[in-house]
Every structure is written in C-alpha cells, then in structure tokens.
Coordinates of C-alpha atoms and ligand atoms in Angstrom, one line a residue:
X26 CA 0.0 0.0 0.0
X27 CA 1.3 3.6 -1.1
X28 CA 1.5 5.4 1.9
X29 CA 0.3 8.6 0.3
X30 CA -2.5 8.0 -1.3
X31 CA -3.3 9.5 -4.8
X32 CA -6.5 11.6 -5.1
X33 CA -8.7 9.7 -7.8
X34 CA -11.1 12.8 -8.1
X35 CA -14.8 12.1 -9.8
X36 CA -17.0 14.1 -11.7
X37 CA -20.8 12.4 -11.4
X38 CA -23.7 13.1 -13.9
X39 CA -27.2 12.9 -12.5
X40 CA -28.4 12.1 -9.1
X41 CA -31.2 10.4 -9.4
X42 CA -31.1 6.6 -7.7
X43 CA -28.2 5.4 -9.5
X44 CA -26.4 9.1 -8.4
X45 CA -27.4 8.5 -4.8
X46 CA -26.1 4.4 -5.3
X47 CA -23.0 5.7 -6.6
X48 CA -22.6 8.7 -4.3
X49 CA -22.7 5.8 -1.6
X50 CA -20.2 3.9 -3.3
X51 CA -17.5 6.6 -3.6
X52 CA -18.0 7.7 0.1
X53 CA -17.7 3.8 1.8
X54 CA -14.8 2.5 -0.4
X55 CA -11.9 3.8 1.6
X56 CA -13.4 2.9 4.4
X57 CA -13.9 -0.6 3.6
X58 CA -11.0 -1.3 1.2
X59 CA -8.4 0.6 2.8
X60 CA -5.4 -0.7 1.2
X61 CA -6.6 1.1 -2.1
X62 CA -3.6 3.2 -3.0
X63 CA -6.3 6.0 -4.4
X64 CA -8.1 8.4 -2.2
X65 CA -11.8 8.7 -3.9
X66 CA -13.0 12.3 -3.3
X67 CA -16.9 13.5 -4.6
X68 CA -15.5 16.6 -6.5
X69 CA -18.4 17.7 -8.5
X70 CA -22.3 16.6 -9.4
X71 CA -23.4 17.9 -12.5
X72 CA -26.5 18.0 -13.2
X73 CA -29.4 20.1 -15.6
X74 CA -31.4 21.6 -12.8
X75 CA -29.2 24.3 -10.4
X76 CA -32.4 25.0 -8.3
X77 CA -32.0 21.3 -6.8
X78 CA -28.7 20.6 -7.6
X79 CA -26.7 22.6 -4.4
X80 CA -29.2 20.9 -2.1
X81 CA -28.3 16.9 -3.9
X82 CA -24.6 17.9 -3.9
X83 CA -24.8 18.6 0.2
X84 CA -26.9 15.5 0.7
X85 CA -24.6 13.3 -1.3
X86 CA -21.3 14.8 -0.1
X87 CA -20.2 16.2 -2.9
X88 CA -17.7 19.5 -2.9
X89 CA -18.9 21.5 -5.6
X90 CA -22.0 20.9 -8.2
X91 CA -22.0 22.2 -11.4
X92 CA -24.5 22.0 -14.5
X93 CA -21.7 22.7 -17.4
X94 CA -20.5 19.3 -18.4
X95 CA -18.0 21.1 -20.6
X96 CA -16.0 23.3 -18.0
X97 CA -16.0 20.0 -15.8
X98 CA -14.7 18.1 -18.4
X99 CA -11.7 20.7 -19.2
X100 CA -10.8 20.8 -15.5
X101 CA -7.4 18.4 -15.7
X102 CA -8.2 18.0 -11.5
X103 CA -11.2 15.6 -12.9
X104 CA -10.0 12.2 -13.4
X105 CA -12.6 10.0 -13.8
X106 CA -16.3 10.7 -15.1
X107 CA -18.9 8.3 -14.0
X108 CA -22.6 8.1 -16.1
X109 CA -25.5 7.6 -14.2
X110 CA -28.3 9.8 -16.7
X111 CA -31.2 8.5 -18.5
X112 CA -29.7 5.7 -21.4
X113 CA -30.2 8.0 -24.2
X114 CA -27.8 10.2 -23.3
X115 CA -24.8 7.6 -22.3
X116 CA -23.3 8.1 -25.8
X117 CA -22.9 11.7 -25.9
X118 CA -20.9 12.2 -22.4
X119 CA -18.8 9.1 -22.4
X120 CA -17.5 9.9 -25.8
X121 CA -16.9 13.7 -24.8
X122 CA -15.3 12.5 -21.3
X123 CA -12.9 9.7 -23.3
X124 CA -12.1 12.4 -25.7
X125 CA -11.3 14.7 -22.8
X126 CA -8.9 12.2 -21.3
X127 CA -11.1 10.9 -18.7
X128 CA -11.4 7.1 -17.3
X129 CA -15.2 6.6 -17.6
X130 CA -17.5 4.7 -15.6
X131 CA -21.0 4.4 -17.0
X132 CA -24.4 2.8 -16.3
X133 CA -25.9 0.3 -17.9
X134 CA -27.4 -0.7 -20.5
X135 CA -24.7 0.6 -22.0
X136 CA -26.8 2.6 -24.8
X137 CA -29.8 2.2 -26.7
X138 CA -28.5 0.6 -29.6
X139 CA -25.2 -1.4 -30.9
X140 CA -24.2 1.4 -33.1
X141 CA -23.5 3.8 -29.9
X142 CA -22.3 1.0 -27.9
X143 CA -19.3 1.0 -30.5
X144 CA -18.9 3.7 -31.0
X145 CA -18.2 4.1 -27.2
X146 CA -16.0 1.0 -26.8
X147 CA -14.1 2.5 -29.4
X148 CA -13.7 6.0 -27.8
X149 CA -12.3 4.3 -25.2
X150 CA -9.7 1.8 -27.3
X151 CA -8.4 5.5 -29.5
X152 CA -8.1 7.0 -25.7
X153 CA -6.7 4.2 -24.1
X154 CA -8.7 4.6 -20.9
X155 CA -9.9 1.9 -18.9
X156 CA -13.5 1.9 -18.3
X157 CA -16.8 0.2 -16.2
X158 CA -19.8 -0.7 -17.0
X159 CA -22.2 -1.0 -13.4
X160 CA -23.0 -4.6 -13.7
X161 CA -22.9 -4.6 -10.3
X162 CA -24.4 -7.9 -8.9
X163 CA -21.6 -9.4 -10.7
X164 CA -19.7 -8.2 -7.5
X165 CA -21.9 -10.5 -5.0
X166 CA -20.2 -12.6 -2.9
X167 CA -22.4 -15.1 -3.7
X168 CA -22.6 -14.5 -7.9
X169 CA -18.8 -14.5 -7.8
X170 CA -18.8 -17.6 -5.7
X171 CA -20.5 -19.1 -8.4
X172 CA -18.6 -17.7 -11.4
X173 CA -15.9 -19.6 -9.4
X174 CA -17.3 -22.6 -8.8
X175 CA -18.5 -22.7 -12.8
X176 CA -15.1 -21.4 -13.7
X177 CA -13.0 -24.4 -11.7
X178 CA -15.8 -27.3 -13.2
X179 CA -17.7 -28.1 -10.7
X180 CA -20.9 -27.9 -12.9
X181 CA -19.5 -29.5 -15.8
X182 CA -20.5 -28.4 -19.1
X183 CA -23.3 -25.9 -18.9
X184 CA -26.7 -27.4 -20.4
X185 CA -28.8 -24.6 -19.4
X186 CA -29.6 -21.3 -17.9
X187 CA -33.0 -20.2 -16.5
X188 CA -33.0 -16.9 -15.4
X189 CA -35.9 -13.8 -14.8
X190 CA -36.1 -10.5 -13.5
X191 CA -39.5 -9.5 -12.2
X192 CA -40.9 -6.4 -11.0
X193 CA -44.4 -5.1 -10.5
X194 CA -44.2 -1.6 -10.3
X195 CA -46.0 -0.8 -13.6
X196 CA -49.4 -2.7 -12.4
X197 CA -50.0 0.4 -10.8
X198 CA -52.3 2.5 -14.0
X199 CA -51.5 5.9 -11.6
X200 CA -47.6 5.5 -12.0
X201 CA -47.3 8.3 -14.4
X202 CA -45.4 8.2 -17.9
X203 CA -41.4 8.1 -16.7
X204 CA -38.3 8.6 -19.2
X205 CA -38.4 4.6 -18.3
X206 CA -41.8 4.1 -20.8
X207 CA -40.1 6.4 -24.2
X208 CA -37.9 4.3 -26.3
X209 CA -36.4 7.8 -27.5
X210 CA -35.3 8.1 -23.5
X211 CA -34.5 4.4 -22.8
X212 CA -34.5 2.3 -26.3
X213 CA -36.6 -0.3 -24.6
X214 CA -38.2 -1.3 -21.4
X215 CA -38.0 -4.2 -19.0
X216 CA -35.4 -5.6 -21.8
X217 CA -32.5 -2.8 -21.5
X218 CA -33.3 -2.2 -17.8
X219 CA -33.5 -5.8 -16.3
X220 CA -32.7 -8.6 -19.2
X221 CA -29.1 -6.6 -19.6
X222 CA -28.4 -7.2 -16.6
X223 CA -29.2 -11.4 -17.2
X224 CA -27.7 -10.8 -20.2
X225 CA -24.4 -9.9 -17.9
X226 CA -24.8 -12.6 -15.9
X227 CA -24.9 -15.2 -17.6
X228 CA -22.0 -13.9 -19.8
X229 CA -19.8 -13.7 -16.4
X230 CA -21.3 -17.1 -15.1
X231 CA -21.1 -19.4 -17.7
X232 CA -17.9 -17.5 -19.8
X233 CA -20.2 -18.4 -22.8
X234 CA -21.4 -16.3 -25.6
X235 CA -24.8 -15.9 -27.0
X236 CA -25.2 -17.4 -30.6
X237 CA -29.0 -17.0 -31.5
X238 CA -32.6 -15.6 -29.6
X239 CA -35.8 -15.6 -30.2
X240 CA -38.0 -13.4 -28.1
X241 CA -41.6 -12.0 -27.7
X242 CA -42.7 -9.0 -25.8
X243 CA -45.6 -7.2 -24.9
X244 CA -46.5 -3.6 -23.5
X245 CA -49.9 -3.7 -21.1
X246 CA -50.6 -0.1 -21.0
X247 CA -50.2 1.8 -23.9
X248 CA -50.3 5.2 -22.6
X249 CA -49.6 6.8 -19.1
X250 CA -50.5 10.1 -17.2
X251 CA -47.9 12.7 -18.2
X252 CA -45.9 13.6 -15.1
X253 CA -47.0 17.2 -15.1
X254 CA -50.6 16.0 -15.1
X255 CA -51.4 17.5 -18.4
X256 CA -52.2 14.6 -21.0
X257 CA -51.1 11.2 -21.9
X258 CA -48.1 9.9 -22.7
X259 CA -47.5 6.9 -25.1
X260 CA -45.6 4.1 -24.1
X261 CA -43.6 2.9 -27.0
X262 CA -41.3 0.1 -24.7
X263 CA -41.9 -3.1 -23.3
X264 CA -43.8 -4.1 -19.9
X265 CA -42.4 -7.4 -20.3
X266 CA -40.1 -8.8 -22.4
X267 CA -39.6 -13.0 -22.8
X268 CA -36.8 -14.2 -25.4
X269 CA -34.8 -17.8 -25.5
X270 CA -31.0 -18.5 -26.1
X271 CA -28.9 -20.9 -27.7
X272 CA -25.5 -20.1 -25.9
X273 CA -22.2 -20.5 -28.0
X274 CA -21.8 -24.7 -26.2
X275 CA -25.2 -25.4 -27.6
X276 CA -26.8 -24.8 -24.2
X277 CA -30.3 -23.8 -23.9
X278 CA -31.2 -20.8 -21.9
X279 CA -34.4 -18.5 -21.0
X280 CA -34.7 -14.7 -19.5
X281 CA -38.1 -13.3 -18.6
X282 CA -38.2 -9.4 -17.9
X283 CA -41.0 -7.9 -16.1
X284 CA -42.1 -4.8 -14.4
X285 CA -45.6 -6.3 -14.3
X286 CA -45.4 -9.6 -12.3
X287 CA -47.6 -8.8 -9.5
X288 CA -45.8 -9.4 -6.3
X289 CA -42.4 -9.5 -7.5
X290 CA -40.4 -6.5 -6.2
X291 CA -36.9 -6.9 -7.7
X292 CA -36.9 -10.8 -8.5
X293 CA -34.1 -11.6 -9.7
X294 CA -32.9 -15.2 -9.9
X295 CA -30.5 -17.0 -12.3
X296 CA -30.1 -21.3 -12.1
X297 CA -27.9 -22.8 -14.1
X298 CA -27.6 -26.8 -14.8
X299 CA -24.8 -28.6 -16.3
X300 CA -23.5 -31.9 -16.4
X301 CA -22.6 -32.6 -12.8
X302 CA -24.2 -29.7 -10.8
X303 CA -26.4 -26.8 -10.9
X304 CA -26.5 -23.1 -9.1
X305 CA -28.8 -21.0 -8.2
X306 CA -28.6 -17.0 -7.1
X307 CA -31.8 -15.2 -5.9
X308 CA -31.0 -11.2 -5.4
X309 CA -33.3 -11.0 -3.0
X310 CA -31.5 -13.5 -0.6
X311 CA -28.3 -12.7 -2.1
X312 CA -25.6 -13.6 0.3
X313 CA -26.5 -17.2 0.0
X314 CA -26.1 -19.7 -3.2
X315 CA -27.5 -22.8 -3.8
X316 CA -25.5 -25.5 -4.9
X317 CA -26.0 -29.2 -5.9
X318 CA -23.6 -31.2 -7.0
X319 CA -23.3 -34.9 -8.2
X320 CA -20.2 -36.0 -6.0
X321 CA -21.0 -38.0 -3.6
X322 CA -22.7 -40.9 -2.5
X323 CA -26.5 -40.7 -4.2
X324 CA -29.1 -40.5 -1.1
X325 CA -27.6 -37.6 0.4
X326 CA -26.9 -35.7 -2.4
X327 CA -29.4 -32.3 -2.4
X328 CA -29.3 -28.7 -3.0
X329 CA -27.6 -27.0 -0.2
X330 CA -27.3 -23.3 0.5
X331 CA -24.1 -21.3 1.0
X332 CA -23.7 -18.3 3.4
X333 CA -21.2 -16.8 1.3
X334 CA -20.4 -14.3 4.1
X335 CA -16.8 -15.8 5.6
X336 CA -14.0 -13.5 5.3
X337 CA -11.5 -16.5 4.5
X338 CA -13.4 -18.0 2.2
X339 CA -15.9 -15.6 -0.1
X340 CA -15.1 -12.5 -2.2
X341 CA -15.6 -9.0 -0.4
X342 CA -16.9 -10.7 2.8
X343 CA -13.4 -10.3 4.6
X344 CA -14.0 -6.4 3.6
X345 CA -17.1 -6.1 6.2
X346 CA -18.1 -7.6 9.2
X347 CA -17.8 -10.4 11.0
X348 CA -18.3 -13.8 9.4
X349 CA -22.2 -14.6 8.1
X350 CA -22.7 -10.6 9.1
X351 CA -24.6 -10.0 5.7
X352 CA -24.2 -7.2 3.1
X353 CA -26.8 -5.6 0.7
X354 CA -27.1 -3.8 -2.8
X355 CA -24.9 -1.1 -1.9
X356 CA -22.4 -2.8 -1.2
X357 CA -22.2 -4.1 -5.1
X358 CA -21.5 -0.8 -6.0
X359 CA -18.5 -0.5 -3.5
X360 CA -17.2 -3.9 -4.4
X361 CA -17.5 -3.2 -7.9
X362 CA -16.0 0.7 -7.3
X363 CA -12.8 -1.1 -5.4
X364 CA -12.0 -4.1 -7.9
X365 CA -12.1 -1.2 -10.7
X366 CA -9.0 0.7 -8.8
X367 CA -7.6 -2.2 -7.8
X368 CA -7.2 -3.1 -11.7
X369 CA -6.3 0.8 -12.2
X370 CA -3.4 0.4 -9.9
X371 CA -2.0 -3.2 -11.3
X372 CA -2.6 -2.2 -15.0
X373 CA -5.0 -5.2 -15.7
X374 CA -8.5 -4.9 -17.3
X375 CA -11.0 -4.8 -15.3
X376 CA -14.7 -6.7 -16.3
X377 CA -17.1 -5.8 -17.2
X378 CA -15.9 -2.9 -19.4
X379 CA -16.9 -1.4 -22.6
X380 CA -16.6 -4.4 -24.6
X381 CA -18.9 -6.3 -22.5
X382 CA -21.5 -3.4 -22.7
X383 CA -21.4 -3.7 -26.4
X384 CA -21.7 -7.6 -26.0
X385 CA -25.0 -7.0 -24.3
X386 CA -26.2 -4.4 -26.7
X387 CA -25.8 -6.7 -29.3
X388 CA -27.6 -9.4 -27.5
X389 CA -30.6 -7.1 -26.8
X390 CA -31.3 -5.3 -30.2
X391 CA -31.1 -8.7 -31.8
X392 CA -33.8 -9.8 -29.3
X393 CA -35.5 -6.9 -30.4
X394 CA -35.3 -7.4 -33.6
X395 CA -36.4 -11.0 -33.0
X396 CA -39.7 -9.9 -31.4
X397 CA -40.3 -7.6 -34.4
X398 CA -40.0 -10.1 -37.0
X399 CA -41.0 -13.2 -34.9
X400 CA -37.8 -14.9 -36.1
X401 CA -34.7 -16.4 -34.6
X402 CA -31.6 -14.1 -34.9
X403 CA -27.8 -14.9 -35.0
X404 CA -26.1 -12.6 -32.5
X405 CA -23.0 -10.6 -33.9
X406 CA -20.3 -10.3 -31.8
X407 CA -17.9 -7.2 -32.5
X408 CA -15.4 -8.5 -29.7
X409 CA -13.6 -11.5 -28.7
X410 CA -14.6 -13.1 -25.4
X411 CA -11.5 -13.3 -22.5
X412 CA -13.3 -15.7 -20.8
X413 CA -15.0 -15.7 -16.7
X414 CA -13.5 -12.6 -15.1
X415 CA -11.8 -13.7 -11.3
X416 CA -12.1 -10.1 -9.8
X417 CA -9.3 -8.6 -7.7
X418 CA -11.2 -9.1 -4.8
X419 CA -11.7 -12.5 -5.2
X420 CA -8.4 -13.7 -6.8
X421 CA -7.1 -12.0 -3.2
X422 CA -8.9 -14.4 -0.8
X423 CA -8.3 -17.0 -3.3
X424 CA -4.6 -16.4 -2.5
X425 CA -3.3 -14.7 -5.6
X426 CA -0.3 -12.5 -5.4
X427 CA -2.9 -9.3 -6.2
X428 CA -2.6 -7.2 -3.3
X429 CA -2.2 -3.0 -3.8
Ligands
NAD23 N1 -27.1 -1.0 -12.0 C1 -28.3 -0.9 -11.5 O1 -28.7 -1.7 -10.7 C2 -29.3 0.1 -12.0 C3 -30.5 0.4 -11.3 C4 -31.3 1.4 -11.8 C5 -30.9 2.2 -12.9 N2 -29.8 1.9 -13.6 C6 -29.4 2.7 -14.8 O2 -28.9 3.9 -14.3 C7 -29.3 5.0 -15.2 C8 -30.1 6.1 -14.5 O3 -31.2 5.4 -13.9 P1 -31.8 6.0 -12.5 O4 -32.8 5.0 -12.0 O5 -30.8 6.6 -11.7 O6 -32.7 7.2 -13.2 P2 -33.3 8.5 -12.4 O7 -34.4 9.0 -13.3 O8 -33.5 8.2 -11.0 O9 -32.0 9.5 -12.5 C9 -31.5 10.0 -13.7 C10 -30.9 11.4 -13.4 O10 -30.1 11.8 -14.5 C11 -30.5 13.2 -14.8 N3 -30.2 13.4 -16.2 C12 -30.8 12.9 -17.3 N4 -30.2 13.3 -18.4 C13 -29.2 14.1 -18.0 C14 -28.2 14.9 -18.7 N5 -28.2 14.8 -20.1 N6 -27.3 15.6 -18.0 C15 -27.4 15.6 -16.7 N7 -28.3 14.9 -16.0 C16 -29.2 14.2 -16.6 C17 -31.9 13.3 -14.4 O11 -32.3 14.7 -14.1 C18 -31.9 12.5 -13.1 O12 -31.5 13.2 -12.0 C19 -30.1 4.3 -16.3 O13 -29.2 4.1 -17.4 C20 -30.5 3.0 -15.7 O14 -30.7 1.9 -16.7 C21 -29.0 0.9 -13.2

C-alpha cells in the first residue's frame, strides 16, 4: 500500500437513484478497502437543474456541483467521469469524457443501440482509458462464488440457464409516464433495464457467448399520465419482455423481464444446470447460493445453501463484518468501485468494461429485432470473449499475489 494515497477525483452526472447508489459507493470505499492506494473524493455533481442541484450535492457529499458538463470536463483535476443519466444520453458524455482524457464509468445498459455502444468501446480503445460498466451484482459474494465454482468445473459443461427478472411496479395504472416508458429516453423497457443485466450474468457465469434468440414481448398499458398531469403519454417500450438463447456450447437458456409480475419487487434469480451440478442465485437473498452437485454418495446428495459471508473463504466478505454478518445492494456498487481501482493500480483490465457493454447491446437489439419479425436471430459479436472474469477481490482471498 502507497503510503500517500493519490486523489482519484470524480466528476458524477445525474443524481437520481443510480447518483445516490453511486454517491454511496465513492463515500464507503476507503473505508472498507483501505489498502486502495487511491483516495476517492466527490468533486463535483453535474446535473441540468441548479435550483436542486446545491441541495443533492450537500446530501450526497459532494464538494462543488456544477450543471456545465464542458467546463467539468476541461478541469485536468477531474479524473474520472462516472454516467448515471437517463440511457439516451450515455453516448454523448462518455465519448466527450474519453475524448477529454477521462477514465469513464458508465451505467448500464450501456446505450440504446449497438451502433453507440461502438462507438463508445471505441472511444475508449483510441483513448486508451480503462472503463466500467455498473454490472454490479456481478460483485456478490455469492454470484462470484458461483462464477468460481463454474469457472473451476464443478458444474460441468453448462446445459442450461433459466434466469428472470420481475418487477411489479407498472401494475399500478397511476404510476405516471417516466423517461423509463419512451424508447427515445431508454431504447426499450423491461429488456434494457432488467434482461441486460441477465444478459451480464450469464455472460460472467457461464464465460459463454450468446449465438442465436428468439424473443416476444408485450407492452400492457399503452399510454400513461404525463408527469406534469397534463395529458397522456405513449408508451412505446416493453412491460415485459420474454426471449430464448442458444448459448455459444449449444446450451439452452431463458430470461423473462418484467415490471408487471404482480408481487415481484426486484426478483431476480438465475439457475444454471450442467452436467454434474447446478447453481442458483436469488438477489433477494443474495448472500446465500444454492449449490448441488453430483459427488458424492447418491441418497444424500441435495441442494444445499451457501452463506457466502466468511471473510477467508468468499469474495468481499473479509472487507465487512464479522463472518455470516450479511451485506446488501450497496455494497455491489463499492465492491465493484474497489475491484475497478484495484485493476487501475496493477494495470490489468477490469470486467465488465466497454466491450462487454457492447456484447450485451448486441444481445438485446437482436432480441428486439427478434420480437419484431417473430424470427430467430444470429447474434453478432464485435469482440472477442476473454473468458469468466476472477475479480481482484476475489483472486485476493483465493490467495493470488494481487494485493495494492
Ligand atoms: N445498476 C443498476 O442496478 C441500475 C439500477 C437502476 C438504474 N440503472 C441505470 O442507471 C441509469 C439512471 O437510472 P436512474 O434509475 O438513476 O434514473 P433517475 O431518473 O432516477 O435519475 C437520472 C438522473 O439523470 C439526470 N439526467 C438525465 N439526463 C441528463 C443529462 N443529459 N445531463 C445531466 N443529468 C441528466 C436526471 O435529471 C436524473 O437526476 C439508467 O441508465 C438505468 O438503466 C442501473
């Protein structure tokens, strides 16, 4: 550990939920990671609305607030710009932060289509900047306990993956018309907000491509109450959003996205089965994996469940509390905040970046394109695949010589 830690100063745009998540992140992960050789400091919120912006900036600890994106990004004190606005705009500040010499950090999905998605992976490859995508429940102890356990074989070779995301948040016919229901805001619905992040998951999971989909989707409520209470607005997205997968093995997968699945507050579950065992993670008890595996002697063998809170033994968990002392969707963010300057500082790439952003985009438009012409599509891939990420974190309590 550098005894003088270097200031890593951030620039954050927008501070709605993912700005407050974020804002969260940046303020716990010296705290929790202290060997980090960077100091994170909260420099400056920019926003588009000044008469709330001083008032977000003191609640969410940030020094100075600003709603000139430009001036920010010519400040050479700003080192890294982190993207947490509405999906349509992604595009347009990453490229002008990678241009401006900035490492970028950006929410997902990545864009609204494949074309911006490249064009941003390529910003950053002509700028050389490492960047982050906030696929953040890859940074679970218990999803990269998994990964692991997939990665080392203990599953064999992956026959399937079943995996949803439900919400029910849109059953309500008062929830008014958000930038969430306007493909011009948010290129699709349920899909690009909760099926990327499947999409992610199984990617980091398995370590296998997708090669073809087919998908169907529907939209319940065709118009919603404008916010400002005058008129209608036309809902042009998905409410839900079901498409099938043949992976790059041959495996067979399904992802299910919903925001109208009565009940289901953030659902999100993947299982995956392969030849001598299967996983399952549920988010909502996500500390704890399920695991069945084949060894053994045949009338005990079962699904059992894995507090993947001990510090010796699980990713992250050594970073917190006391063994089996359980963590929550924050933390994500800060585990995912500290692998990402742990790779800064060794000079390795950190996943998922970029590249895996575009790898998602191009699984989602050509499930879109799918439920548009009720046909199964090939998936392009733009990028080679480098294979299940082990994260600093957890190549650390797996013994590896990372260490800052
Ligand atoms: N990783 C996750 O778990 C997760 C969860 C929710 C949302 N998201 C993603 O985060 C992003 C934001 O979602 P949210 O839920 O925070 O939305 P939100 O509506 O709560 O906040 C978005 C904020 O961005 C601001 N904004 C929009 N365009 C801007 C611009 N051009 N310049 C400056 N500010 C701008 C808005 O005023 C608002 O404050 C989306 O891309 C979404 O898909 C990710």
């Amino acid at each position: 550990m550098s005894s003088t830690p270097t200031d890593f100063n951030v620039a954050l745009v927008g501070a709605g939920f993912m700005g407050r998540a974020h804002s969260n992140a940046y303020r716990q992960v010296n705290a929790f990671f202290p060997e980090l050789p960077y100091r994170v400091n909260r420099t400056v919120l920019v926003g588009r609305n000044p008469t709330t912006l001083a008032e977000q900036a003191r609640i969410l600890g940030w020094d100075s607030w600003s709603t000139d994106l430009d001036a920010v990004l010519r400040r050479p004190d700003i080192h890294a710009v982190d993207v947490t606005t509405s999906n349509n705009s992604h595009a347009e500040i990453a490229i002008k932060a990678l241009e401006a010499g900035k490492i970028v950090l950006c929410e997902k999905p990545l864009a609204i289509t494949v074309a911006d998605a490249r064009r941003m992976a390529e910003a950053a490859r002509k700028a050389k900047l490492p960047t982050l995508i906030w696929h953040n429940y890859r940074r679970a102890p218990a999803a990269t306990l998994a990964a692991q356990l997939i990665a080392d074989g203990q599953l064999g070779e992956i026959r399937h993956v079943r995996a949803v995301y439900l919400q029910d948040w849109l059953l309500d016919d008062a929830c008014p018309h958000l930038w969430r229901m306007s493909a011009e805001a948010c290129g699709s619905g349920a899909h690009g907000d909760l099926n990327a992040h499947l999409i992610d998951m199984t990617r980091f999971l398995t370590g296998l491509e997708f090669a073809e989909v087919s998908a169907l989707q529907t939209t319940f409520i065709p118009e919603r109450r404008k916010p400002d209470g005058h008129g209608m607005g036309t809902v042009d997205v998905d409410d839900a959003f079901l498409f099938l997968a043949r992976l790059s093995n041959g495996a067979l997968a399904s992802f299910e996205a919903s925001r109208a699945a009565a009940g289901r507050k953030n659902h999100h579950r993947i299982e995956v089965n392969g030849t001598k065992g299967s996983i399952v993670w549920n988010f909502e008890r996500m500390n704890e994996l399920e695991f069945f595996s084949t060894d053994g002697e045949l009338r005990s063998q079962g699904f059992r469940t894995i507090m993947c809170m001990h510090g010796a033994a699980h990713a992250y968990a050594g970073h917190y509390w006391p063994d089996g002392h359980v963590i929550g969707y924050e933390h994500t963010f800060t585990n995912a905040l500290a692998d990402f300057l742990a790779a800064l500082h060794q000079g390795t790439p950190y996943r998922p970046d970029f590249a895996d952003g575009v790898a998602a985009q191009e699984v989602l438009e050509s499930a879109v394109a799918s439920a548009r012409t009720r046909q199964w599509v090939n998936v392009p891939h733009s990028q080679s695949f480098h294979g299940p990420t082990v994260t600093a974190a957890a190549a650390a309590v797996a013994g590896s010589t990372i260490g800052l």
